[in-house]
CSV table of C-alpha atoms and ligand atoms in Angstrom, one decimal:
chain,number,residue,atom,x,y,z
X,27,MET,CA,71.6,111.0,57.2
X,28,ALA,CA,73.3,112.4,60.4
X,29,LYS,CA,76.3,114.6,59.6
X,30,MET,CA,79.4,114.2,61.7
X,31,VAL,CA,82.5,116.4,61.5
X,32,ILE,CA,85.8,115.5,63.0
X,33,ASN,CA,88.9,117.8,63.0
X,34,PRO,CA,91.9,115.7,64.1
X,35,THR,CA,94.2,118.6,63.9
X,36,ARG,CA,92.3,120.5,66.7
X,37,GLU,CA,93.5,118.7,69.8
X,38,LYS,CA,91.7,119.9,72.8
X,39,SER,CA,92.6,118.2,76.1
X,40,LYS,CA,94.2,115.0,77.3
X,41,ILE,CA,91.7,112.3,78.2
X,42,ARG,CA,93.5,111.2,81.4
X,43,LYS,CA,93.4,107.5,81.7
X,44,GLU,CA,91.9,107.9,85.2
X,45,ILE,CA,88.5,108.9,83.6
X,46,TYR,CA,88.2,105.1,83.1
X,47,GLY,CA,88.6,104.5,86.8
X,48,HIS,CA,86.7,102.3,89.2
X,49,PHE,CA,85.5,102.1,92.8
X,50,SER,CA,85.5,99.2,95.3
X,51,GLU,CA,83.9,99.6,98.7
X,52,HIS,CA,83.5,97.2,101.6
X,53,LEU,CA,79.9,96.7,100.5
X,54,GLY,CA,78.0,93.5,99.8
X,55,ARG,CA,80.0,91.1,97.7
X,56,CYS,CA,82.4,93.6,96.1
X,57,ILE,CA,85.6,93.1,98.1
X,58,TYR,CA,84.8,89.8,99.7
X,59,GLU,CA,83.8,87.1,97.1
X,60,GLY,CA,84.1,89.6,94.2
X,61,LEU,CA,87.7,90.5,94.4
X,62,TYR,CA,89.2,88.7,97.4
X,63,VAL,CA,88.4,85.1,98.2
X,64,GLY,CA,91.4,84.4,100.5
X,65,GLU,CA,94.5,82.3,100.0
X,66,ASP,CA,92.7,79.0,101.0
X,67,SER,CA,89.8,79.3,98.6
X,68,SER,CA,89.1,76.6,96.0
X,69,ILE,CA,88.5,79.5,93.6
X,70,PRO,CA,91.8,80.1,91.7
X,71,ASN,CA,93.6,83.0,93.3
X,72,VAL,CA,96.9,84.7,93.7
X,73,ASN,CA,97.5,85.8,97.3
X,74,GLY,CA,93.7,85.7,97.8
X,75,MET,CA,92.7,87.8,94.7
X,76,ARG,CA,90.5,85.9,92.2
X,77,THR,CA,92.5,85.2,89.1
X,78,ASP,CA,89.5,85.3,86.7
X,79,VAL,CA,88.5,88.8,87.9
X,80,VAL,CA,92.1,90.2,87.9
X,81,GLU,CA,92.6,88.9,84.3
X,82,ALA,CA,89.4,90.5,83.1
X,83,LEU,CA,90.2,93.8,84.7
X,84,LYS,CA,93.7,93.9,83.3
X,85,GLU,CA,92.3,93.2,79.8
X,86,MET,CA,90.0,96.2,80.3
X,87,LYS,CA,93.1,98.3,81.3
X,88,ILE,CA,91.7,99.4,84.7
X,89,PRO,CA,93.8,102.5,85.4
X,90,VAL,CA,92.9,103.4,89.0
X,91,LEU,CA,90.9,101.9,91.9
X,92,ARG,CA,89.3,103.8,94.7
X,93,TRP,CA,89.0,102.1,98.1
X,94,PRO,CA,87.7,101.5,100.9
X,95,GLY,CA,84.6,103.6,100.4
X,96,GLY,CA,82.1,105.4,100.0
X,97,CYS,CA,80.3,105.8,103.2
X,98,PHE,CA,82.4,102.9,104.6
X,99,ALA,CA,85.5,105.2,104.4
X,100,ASP,CA,84.3,107.6,107.0
X,101,GLU,CA,83.9,104.7,109.5
X,102,TYR,CA,87.0,102.8,108.5
X,103,HIS,CA,89.8,102.7,111.0
X,104,TRP,CA,92.8,101.5,109.0
X,105,LYS,CA,94.7,100.0,112.0
X,106,ASP,CA,91.9,97.4,112.3
X,107,GLY,CA,93.0,96.0,108.9
X,108,VAL,CA,96.8,95.5,109.3
X,109,GLY,CA,98.9,92.9,111.1
X,110,PRO,CA,98.2,89.2,111.6
X,111,LYS,CA,94.7,88.4,110.2
X,112,GLU,CA,93.8,86.3,113.3
X,113,ASN,CA,94.2,89.4,115.5
X,114,ARG,CA,92.3,91.8,113.3
X,115,LYS,CA,89.2,93.4,114.8
X,116,LYS,CA,85.8,92.2,113.7
X,117,ILE,CA,83.4,95.0,113.3
X,118,ILE,CA,79.9,95.6,112.1
X,119,ASN,CA,79.5,97.2,108.7
X,120,THR,CA,76.7,99.5,109.8
X,121,HIS,CA,76.1,101.1,106.4
X,122,TRP,CA,75.9,98.0,104.3
X,123,GLY,CA,73.7,95.2,105.6
X,124,GLY,CA,74.9,95.1,109.2
X,125,VAL,CA,77.2,92.2,108.4
X,126,VAL,CA,80.5,91.3,110.2
X,127,GLU,CA,83.6,92.9,108.6
X,128,ASP,CA,86.5,90.8,109.7
X,129,ASN,CA,89.1,93.2,108.2
X,130,SER,CA,90.9,90.4,106.4
X,131,PHE,CA,91.2,92.7,103.4
X,132,GLY,CA,93.1,95.8,104.6
X,133,THR,CA,95.8,98.1,103.4
X,134,HIS,CA,98.4,95.4,102.4
X,135,GLU,CA,95.7,93.5,100.5
X,136,PHE,CA,94.5,96.6,98.7
X,137,PHE,CA,98.0,97.4,97.5
X,138,GLU,CA,98.6,93.7,96.5
X,139,LEU,CA,95.4,94.0,94.4
X,140,CYS,CA,96.6,97.2,92.7
X,141,ARG,CA,99.9,95.5,92.0
X,142,GLN,CA,98.3,92.5,90.3
X,143,LEU,CA,96.0,94.9,88.4
X,144,GLY,CA,98.8,97.2,87.4
X,145,CYS,CA,96.7,100.2,88.4
X,146,GLU,CA,97.1,103.3,90.6
X,147,ALA,CA,95.7,103.5,94.1
X,148,TYR,CA,93.1,106.0,95.2
X,149,VAL,CA,92.7,105.8,98.9
X,150,ASN,CA,89.8,107.5,100.6
X,151,GLY,CA,90.6,108.7,104.2
X,152,ASN,CA,88.3,109.0,107.2
X,153,LEU,CA,87.5,112.6,108.1
X,154,GLY,CA,83.9,111.9,109.4
X,155,SER,CA,84.8,109.8,112.4
X,156,GLY,CA,88.6,109.6,112.3
X,157,THR,CA,91.2,111.9,113.8
X,158,VAL,CA,93.8,114.0,112.0
X,159,GLN,CA,96.4,111.8,113.6
X,160,GLU,CA,94.9,108.6,112.3
X,161,MET,CA,94.8,110.0,108.7
X,162,SER,CA,98.3,111.3,109.0
X,163,GLU,CA,99.6,108.0,110.3
X,164,TRP,CA,98.0,106.1,107.5
X,165,VAL,CA,99.7,108.2,104.9
X,166,GLU,CA,103.0,107.7,106.8
X,167,TYR,CA,102.4,103.9,107.0
X,168,MET,CA,101.7,103.7,103.3
X,169,THR,CA,104.3,106.0,101.8
X,170,PHE,CA,107.2,106.7,104.1
X,171,ASP,CA,110.4,104.8,103.3
X,172,GLY,CA,112.6,105.9,106.2
X,173,VAL,CA,112.7,105.1,109.8
X,174,SER,CA,109.5,106.0,111.7
X,175,PRO,CA,106.9,104.3,113.9
X,176,MET,CA,104.5,103.8,111.1
X,177,ALA,CA,107.0,102.8,108.5
X,178,ASP,CA,108.6,100.3,110.9
X,179,TRP,CA,105.2,98.8,111.7
X,180,ARG,CA,104.5,98.4,108.0
X,181,LYS,CA,107.8,96.5,107.6
X,182,GLU,CA,107.0,94.3,110.6
X,183,ASN,CA,103.7,93.6,108.9
X,184,GLY,CA,105.5,92.3,105.8
X,185,SER,CA,106.0,95.2,103.5
X,186,GLU,CA,109.6,96.4,103.4
X,187,GLU,CA,108.8,98.8,100.6
X,188,SER,CA,106.4,101.6,100.8
X,189,TRP,CA,103.6,102.0,98.3
X,190,ASP,CA,102.6,104.9,96.0
X,191,VAL,CA,99.3,106.6,96.8
X,192,ALA,CA,98.5,108.4,93.6
X,193,PHE,CA,95.2,109.9,94.9
X,194,PHE,CA,93.9,110.6,98.4
X,195,GLY,CA,90.3,111.6,99.3
X,196,VAL,CA,89.9,113.6,102.4
X,197,GLY,CA,86.5,112.3,103.5
X,198,ASN,CA,83.6,111.1,101.4
X,199,GLU,CA,80.1,112.6,101.2
X,200,ASN,CA,80.7,114.7,104.2
X,201,TRP,CA,77.4,116.5,103.5
X,202,GLY,CA,75.7,113.2,104.3
X,203,CYS,CA,77.0,109.8,105.5
X,204,GLY,CA,80.5,111.4,106.1
X,205,GLY,CA,79.3,113.6,109.0
X,206,ASN,CA,76.4,115.8,107.8
X,207,MET,CA,78.5,118.9,107.7
X,208,THR,CA,77.9,122.3,106.2
X,209,PRO,CA,80.2,123.3,103.3
X,210,GLU,CA,82.0,125.9,105.4
X,211,PHE,CA,82.5,123.5,108.3
X,212,TYR,CA,83.8,120.7,105.9
X,213,ALA,CA,86.0,123.1,104.0
X,214,ASN,CA,87.8,124.2,107.3
X,215,GLU,CA,88.1,120.6,108.3
X,216,TYR,CA,89.6,119.8,104.9
X,217,ARG,CA,92.2,122.5,105.3
X,218,ARG,CA,93.2,121.0,108.7
X,219,TYR,CA,93.2,117.3,107.7
X,220,GLN,CA,95.0,117.8,104.4
X,221,THR,CA,97.8,119.7,106.1
X,222,TYR,CA,98.9,116.4,107.7
X,223,VAL,CA,98.6,114.3,104.5
X,224,ARG,CA,102.3,114.6,104.0
X,225,ASP,CA,104.2,114.1,100.8
X,226,TYR,CA,107.0,111.8,101.8
X,227,LYS,CA,108.0,111.3,98.2
X,228,ALA,CA,109.2,114.5,96.4
X,229,ASP,CA,108.7,112.9,93.0
X,230,LYS,CA,105.3,111.3,93.7
X,231,LYS,CA,103.1,114.0,95.2
X,232,ILE,CA,99.8,112.8,96.4
X,233,TYR,CA,96.8,114.3,94.5
X,234,ARG,CA,94.4,115.5,97.3
X,235,ILE,CA,90.7,115.3,96.7
X,236,ALA,CA,88.2,117.4,98.7
X,237,CYS,CA,84.7,116.2,99.1
X,238,GLY,CA,82.5,117.8,96.5
X,239,PRO,CA,78.8,118.2,95.9
X,240,ASN,CA,75.9,115.8,95.8
X,241,VAL,CA,74.3,116.2,92.4
X,242,ASP,CA,73.3,119.8,91.9
X,243,ASP,CA,74.4,121.3,95.3
X,244,TYR,CA,76.1,124.3,93.8
X,245,GLU,CA,76.2,126.0,97.2
X,246,TRP,CA,78.5,123.2,98.4
X,247,THR,CA,80.9,123.7,95.4
X,248,GLU,CA,80.9,127.5,96.1
X,249,GLY,CA,81.5,127.0,99.8
X,250,VAL,CA,84.4,124.6,99.4
X,251,MET,CA,86.0,126.4,96.6
X,252,SER,CA,85.9,129.8,98.3
X,253,THR,CA,87.3,128.4,101.6
X,254,CYS,CA,89.9,126.1,100.1
X,255,PHE,CA,91.0,127.4,96.8
X,256,ARG,CA,92.6,130.8,97.6
X,257,HIS,CA,95.0,129.1,100.0
X,258,SER,CA,96.6,127.2,97.2
X,259,GLN,CA,97.4,130.3,95.1
X,260,PRO,CA,99.6,130.3,93.1
X,261,PHE,CA,98.5,126.8,92.2
X,262,GLN,CA,100.8,124.1,93.4
X,263,HIS,CA,100.0,120.5,93.7
X,264,GLY,CA,99.3,119.5,97.2
X,265,PHE,CA,96.6,121.7,98.8
X,266,MET,CA,93.5,120.9,96.8
X,267,ASP,CA,94.0,119.1,93.6
X,268,GLY,CA,90.5,117.8,93.0
X,269,LEU,CA,86.9,118.2,94.0
X,270,SER,CA,84.6,115.2,93.8
X,271,LEU,CA,81.1,115.0,92.3
X,272,HIS,CA,78.6,112.2,92.9
X,273,TYR,CA,75.7,111.7,90.6
X,274,TYR,CA,73.9,108.4,90.1
X,275,THR,CA,71.2,107.6,87.4
X,276,HIS,CA,68.1,106.6,89.3
X,277,PRO,CA,65.4,106.4,86.7
X,278,GLU,CA,62.5,106.3,89.2
X,279,GLY,CA,64.0,108.6,91.8
X,280,TRP,CA,66.0,107.9,95.0
X,281,GLU,CA,63.1,106.2,96.9
X,282,ILE,CA,61.7,103.8,94.3
X,283,LYS,CA,64.7,103.4,92.0
X,284,GLY,CA,63.1,100.8,89.7
X,285,SER,CA,64.1,97.3,88.4
X,286,ALA,CA,67.4,96.8,86.7
X,287,THR,CA,65.9,94.4,84.1
X,288,ASP,CA,62.2,95.0,83.9
X,289,PHE,CA,61.5,98.3,82.3
X,290,ASP,CA,59.6,99.7,79.3
X,291,GLU,CA,60.5,102.2,76.6
X,292,LYS,CA,59.3,105.1,78.6
X,293,VAL,CA,61.7,104.2,81.5
X,294,TRP,CA,64.4,103.6,79.0
X,295,TYR,CA,64.2,107.2,77.7
X,296,LYS,CA,63.8,108.5,81.2
X,297,THR,CA,67.1,106.7,82.1
X,298,MET,CA,68.8,108.2,79.1
X,299,ALA,CA,67.5,111.7,79.9
X,300,LYS,CA,68.7,111.4,83.5
X,301,THR,CA,72.1,110.2,82.3
X,302,LEU,CA,72.5,113.2,80.0
X,303,TYR,CA,72.0,115.4,83.0
X,304,MET,CA,75.6,114.7,83.8
X,305,GLU,CA,76.6,117.2,81.1
X,306,GLU,CA,74.7,120.0,82.9
X,307,LEU,CA,76.2,119.1,86.3
X,308,ILE,CA,79.7,119.2,85.0
X,309,THR,CA,79.2,122.5,83.1
X,310,ARG,CA,77.6,124.2,86.1
X,311,HIS,CA,79.9,123.0,88.8
X,312,GLY,CA,82.7,123.6,86.4
X,313,ALA,CA,81.6,127.2,85.9
X,314,ILE,CA,81.8,127.8,89.7
X,315,MET,CA,85.3,126.2,89.7
X,316,ASP,CA,86.3,128.4,86.8
X,317,LYS,CA,85.7,131.6,88.9
X,318,TYR,CA,88.5,130.5,91.2
X,319,ASP,CA,90.5,128.4,88.9
X,320,PRO,CA,90.2,129.6,85.3
X,321,LYS,CA,93.2,127.6,84.2
X,322,LYS,CA,91.3,124.4,85.2
X,323,GLU,CA,94.2,123.1,87.3
X,324,ILE,CA,91.8,121.6,89.9
X,325,GLY,CA,90.1,118.4,88.6
X,326,LEU,CA,86.5,117.6,88.9
X,327,ILE,CA,86.6,114.1,90.1
X,328,VAL,CA,83.4,112.2,89.3
X,329,ASP,CA,84.2,109.4,91.7
X,330,GLU,CA,80.8,107.9,92.0
X,331,TRP,CA,78.5,107.6,88.9
X,332,GLY,CA,76.4,104.9,87.2
X,333,THR,CA,73.0,103.3,87.5
X,334,TRP,CA,71.4,102.6,90.9
X,335,PHE,CA,68.4,100.3,90.7
X,336,THR,CA,66.3,98.3,93.1
X,337,VAL,CA,68.4,95.2,94.3
X,338,GLU,CA,67.8,91.9,92.5
X,339,PRO,CA,64.8,90.1,94.1
X,340,GLY,CA,65.8,87.8,96.9
X,341,THR,CA,69.2,89.5,97.6
X,342,ASN,CA,70.2,91.5,100.7
X,343,PRO,CA,68.9,95.1,100.3
X,344,GLY,CA,72.1,96.4,102.0
X,345,PHE,CA,74.3,94.7,99.3
X,346,LEU,CA,73.1,96.8,96.3
X,347,TYR,CA,73.5,93.9,93.9
X,348,GLN,CA,71.9,94.6,90.5
X,349,GLN,CA,71.9,93.0,87.0
X,350,ASN,CA,73.2,94.9,84.0
X,351,THR,CA,71.6,95.2,80.6
X,352,MET,CA,72.1,97.0,77.3
X,353,ARG,CA,70.5,100.0,79.1
X,354,ASP,CA,73.6,100.1,81.4
X,355,ALA,CA,75.8,99.8,78.3
X,356,LEU,CA,74.2,103.0,76.9
X,357,VAL,CA,74.5,104.8,80.3
X,358,ALA,CA,78.2,103.9,80.4
X,359,GLY,CA,78.8,105.0,76.7
X,360,ILE,CA,77.0,108.3,77.1
X,361,ASN,CA,78.7,109.2,80.4
X,362,LEU,CA,82.2,108.3,79.1
X,363,ASN,CA,81.6,110.4,76.0
X,364,ILE,CA,80.6,113.3,78.2
X,365,PHE,CA,83.7,112.9,80.4
X,366,ASN,CA,85.9,112.7,77.3
X,367,LYS,CA,84.4,115.9,76.0
X,368,HIS,CA,85.0,117.6,79.4
X,369,SER,CA,88.4,116.2,80.0
X,370,ASP,CA,89.8,119.7,80.4
X,371,ARG,CA,88.0,119.8,83.8
X,372,VAL,CA,87.2,116.1,84.6
X,373,HIS,CA,90.5,114.6,85.7
X,374,MET,CA,89.1,111.3,87.0
X,375,ALA,CA,85.9,109.3,87.2
X,376,ASN,CA,85.2,106.1,89.1
X,377,ILE,CA,82.1,104.1,88.2
X,378,ALA,CA,80.3,102.6,91.2
X,379,GLN,CA,81.2,99.8,91.7
X,380,LEU,CA,83.7,97.3,90.3
X,381,VAL,CA,82.2,93.9,91.1
X,382,ASN,CA,78.7,92.8,92.3
X,383,VAL,CA,77.6,96.3,93.4
X,384,LEU,CA,75.5,98.8,91.4
X,385,GLN,CA,76.7,99.3,87.8
X,386,SER,CA,79.4,96.6,87.9
X,387,VAL,CA,81.6,95.6,85.1
X,388,ILE,CA,81.8,92.1,86.6
X,389,LEU,CA,79.4,89.8,88.4
X,390,THR,CA,80.3,86.7,90.3
X,391,GLU,CA,78.5,83.7,91.8
X,392,GLY,CA,80.7,81.3,93.6
X,393,GLU,CA,83.4,80.3,91.2
X,394,LYS,CA,81.4,81.7,88.2
X,395,MET,CA,82.2,85.1,86.7
X,396,LEU,CA,80.6,87.1,83.9
X,397,LYS,CA,81.4,90.3,82.1
X,398,THR,CA,78.5,92.7,82.0
X,399,PRO,CA,77.5,94.9,79.0
X,400,THR,CA,79.1,97.8,80.9
X,401,TYR,CA,82.4,95.9,81.0
X,402,HIS,CA,82.3,95.6,77.2
X,403,VAL,CA,81.8,99.4,76.9
X,404,PHE,CA,84.9,100.1,79.1
X,405,ASN,CA,86.9,97.5,77.0
X,406,MET,CA,85.9,99.2,73.7
X,407,TYR,CA,86.6,102.7,75.1
X,408,LYS,CA,90.0,101.9,76.6
X,409,TYR,CA,91.7,103.3,73.5
X,410,HIS,CA,90.7,106.8,74.7
X,411,GLN,CA,92.9,106.4,77.8
X,412,ASP,CA,95.7,109.1,77.7
X,413,SER,CA,94.7,110.0,74.1
X,414,MET,CA,94.0,113.6,73.0
X,415,LEU,CA,90.4,114.7,72.6
X,416,VAL,CA,89.8,116.2,69.2
X,417,ASP,CA,87.1,118.5,67.9
X,418,SER,CA,84.0,116.6,66.8
X,419,TYR,CA,80.4,117.3,66.3
X,420,VAL,CA,77.4,115.2,65.3
X,421,GLU,CA,74.0,116.4,64.1
X,422,THR,CA,71.3,114.9,66.2
X,423,GLU,CA,67.5,114.3,66.1
X,424,THR,CA,65.3,114.5,69.1
X,425,ILE,CA,63.8,111.1,70.0
X,426,GLY,CA,62.0,109.6,73.0
X,427,ASP,CA,58.5,109.7,74.3
X,428,GLU,CA,56.4,112.8,75.1
X,429,GLU,CA,57.9,113.4,78.5
X,430,TYR,CA,61.5,112.3,78.0
X,431,GLN,CA,63.2,113.7,74.9
X,432,VAL,CA,66.8,112.9,74.2
X,433,PRO,CA,69.3,113.3,71.2
X,434,ASN,CA,69.5,110.1,69.2
X,435,LEU,CA,73.3,110.0,69.2
X,436,THR,CA,76.3,111.0,71.3
X,437,GLU,CA,79.9,110.8,70.3
X,438,SER,CA,83.5,111.6,71.2
X,439,VAL,CA,86.8,111.3,69.3
X,440,SER,CA,90.4,111.1,70.3
X,441,VAL,CA,93.7,110.7,68.7
X,442,ASP,CA,96.2,108.3,70.3
X,443,LYS,CA,100.0,108.6,70.5
X,444,ASP,CA,100.4,106.8,67.2
X,445,GLY,CA,98.1,109.2,65.4
X,446,VAL,CA,95.2,106.7,65.2
X,447,LEU,CA,91.7,108.1,65.6
X,448,HIS,CA,89.2,106.5,68.0
X,449,ILE,CA,85.5,107.4,67.4
X,450,THR,CA,82.9,106.2,70.0
X,451,VAL,CA,79.2,106.7,69.2
X,452,THR,CA,76.1,105.7,71.1
X,453,ASN,CA,72.7,105.2,69.5
X,454,LEU,CA,70.0,105.9,72.2
X,455,SER,CA,67.1,104.7,70.1
X,456,VAL,CA,65.4,101.5,71.1
X,457,THR,CA,64.0,101.0,67.6
X,458,ASP,CA,65.9,103.0,64.9
X,459,ALA,CA,69.2,102.7,63.1
X,460,TYR,CA,70.8,105.9,61.8
X,461,PRO,CA,73.0,106.4,58.8
X,462,VAL,CA,76.0,108.7,59.6
X,463,ASP,CA,78.2,110.6,57.1
X,464,ALA,CA,81.4,111.5,58.9
X,465,GLU,CA,83.7,114.2,57.4
X,466,ILE,CA,87.2,113.9,58.7
X,467,LEU,CA,89.1,117.1,58.0
X,468,ASP,CA,92.7,117.1,56.6
X,469,ARG,CA,93.2,113.4,56.7
X,470,LYS,CA,93.4,110.7,54.1
X,471,ILE,CA,91.8,107.6,55.5
X,472,THR,CA,93.4,104.4,54.6
X,473,LYS,CA,92.0,101.9,57.0
X,474,VAL,CA,89.0,101.6,59.3
X,475,GLN,CA,88.0,98.9,61.8
X,476,GLY,CA,84.9,98.7,63.9
X,477,GLU,CA,83.6,96.9,66.9
X,478,ILE,CA,80.1,97.2,68.3
X,479,LEU,CA,77.9,96.2,71.3
X,480,THR,CA,74.3,95.9,70.2
X,481,ASP,CA,71.2,94.0,71.2
X,482,GLU,CA,67.7,94.5,72.3
X,483,MET,CA,67.2,96.8,75.3
X,484,HIS,CA,66.7,94.2,78.0
X,485,ALA,CA,69.6,91.9,76.8
X,486,MET,CA,72.0,90.9,79.6
X,487,ASN,CA,74.5,88.3,80.5
X,488,THR,CA,73.6,85.7,83.0
X,489,PHE,CA,75.5,82.9,84.7
X,490,ASP,CA,73.7,80.4,82.4
X,491,CYS,CA,74.4,82.5,79.3
X,492,PRO,CA,77.4,84.7,80.1
X,493,ASP,CA,78.2,85.8,76.5
X,494,ARG,CA,74.8,86.7,75.3
X,495,VAL,CA,75.8,90.4,75.0
X,496,ASP,CA,79.3,90.6,73.5
X,497,VAL,CA,81.3,92.8,71.3
X,498,LYS,CA,81.2,92.0,67.6
X,499,ALA,CA,83.2,93.1,64.6
X,500,PHE,CA,81.4,96.0,62.8
X,501,ASP,CA,82.1,95.9,59.0
X,502,ASP,CA,79.2,98.1,57.9
X,503,VAL,CA,81.5,101.1,57.4
X,504,LYS,CA,82.9,102.6,54.2
X,505,ILE,CA,85.7,104.9,53.5
X,506,THR,CA,84.4,107.9,51.4
X,507,GLU,CA,86.1,110.8,49.6
X,508,LYS,CA,85.7,113.0,52.7
X,509,GLY,CA,85.8,110.4,55.5
X,510,LEU,CA,83.5,107.6,56.5
X,511,SER,CA,79.9,106.5,56.2
X,512,PHE,CA,78.2,103.9,58.3
X,513,THR,CA,74.8,103.0,59.8
X,514,ILE,CA,74.7,102.6,63.5
X,515,PRO,CA,72.1,100.1,64.6
X,516,ALA,CA,69.4,100.8,67.3
X,517,CYS,CA,70.5,100.4,70.9
X,518,SER,CA,74.2,100.2,70.4
X,519,VAL,CA,77.6,101.4,71.4
X,520,LEU,CA,80.2,101.6,68.6
X,521,HIS,CA,84.0,102.1,68.4
X,522,LEU,CA,85.8,102.8,65.2
X,523,THR,CA,89.5,102.8,64.8
X,524,VAL,CA,90.6,105.0,61.9
X,525,GLN,CA,94.0,105.3,60.3
G,20,LIG,O1,78.2,103.5,96.1
G,20,LIG,C1,77.4,103.4,97.2
G,20,LIG,C2,77.3,104.6,98.1
G,20,LIG,O2,76.8,105.7,97.4
G,20,LIG,C3,78.6,105.1,98.6
G,20,LIG,O3,79.1,104.4,99.7
G,20,LIG,C4,78.3,106.5,99.0
G,20,LIG,O4,79.4,107.3,98.9
G,20,LIG,C5,77.2,106.9,98.0
G,20,LIG,O5,76.1,107.4,98.7
């Protein structure tokens, strides 16, 4: 029997809704086909955005969307993507498949998508190959309400009103595809570029995000923090509000990656172990940030995370299209529990990517659409958004194979604005269910409801069988004198709502 202890009176940090954020790049079939089909498409759409996808994402409460990249961001010249579509420049998407990018989805279309989704905008600027002037003018174009060359041009292009840019990334992966810079060089460039990311709205300051490390590059974190942070003392929003971190789960390493659907138990546990490494990365990068920012005012922004497998056989290798199984559901549940538990430092996270690319919540094929197991995890965890993390602990056993040992369970617990508790638990075992005895301190439990995603490890949704993996009611939970008792099945992600 695993013992769990929850103390709802010990509220720790707010789980900002942006931890449940997403990422959409001009890559493969994410933007084109996945989100945007154009006004003339036979696929039902509103102003070109597919209705089925928008509805599903709204149900999941998508809080924020990052765009236009990724590596694409540091080659994107925003002026190519505004104005009459017939005049927009056609370019080659050199990073992703060498296909023609016709720029029919640009700034106006992105904000229209955010409007339909009801989510915040996270725009990633081009520091690698763009100029300071170009970045500065983009911010003016998007956010300035008065009379100015860029604001006037936006109005001519059909948008009288400016938009709100909640988050702005000053470059992406500038240690690699964004310019192969050293941390010191990037940090100085960051200071210069961000100066011209003007706040045109006094009441809606832009949250500026500096490019952070790749995985365990602690030197990068140190270099950027030491060069940038002291210039924002005492802390005020607007110099450096966040530092990004990118970490993908590649079970077989960067070169081989491995199949999304064909794996054995050894690879399952290897995937789980590599996912749990996120905890160490956040802790160690967080410790470096703590030296400069002990009050944790700067956010660690995990704006690329998730599984990265070999592309589905027969698909364009540059499109990064992969299927999604119960293994992905566990990867999502584990990571989200880790982010919740570090919500004092992790201010936002954006899984890569929204539709048809890497660990997507949605896959499309022509007019068909399906929700992946990862979608269902986000839908079950949405109750954590803007809730308060509370103290919790679960006793674990070590499971796995000889080489890859992992804890059997992970958990996180929050209390929402109505005082309702939300407990999310993952069971990493492929074979074993575990009874759990949860003690909930200082609270009389009157009602509990459960929902669960569980199936065998390879289970997935396909266009022929789109609902094979779906959330089901979970009734196997009892109210006890001290709290709750339940048995969590093998290979599952569970959400309990407790009053
Ligand atoms: O998400 C795919 C790519 O992974 C992004 O473009 C890049 O930032 C990262 O290397």
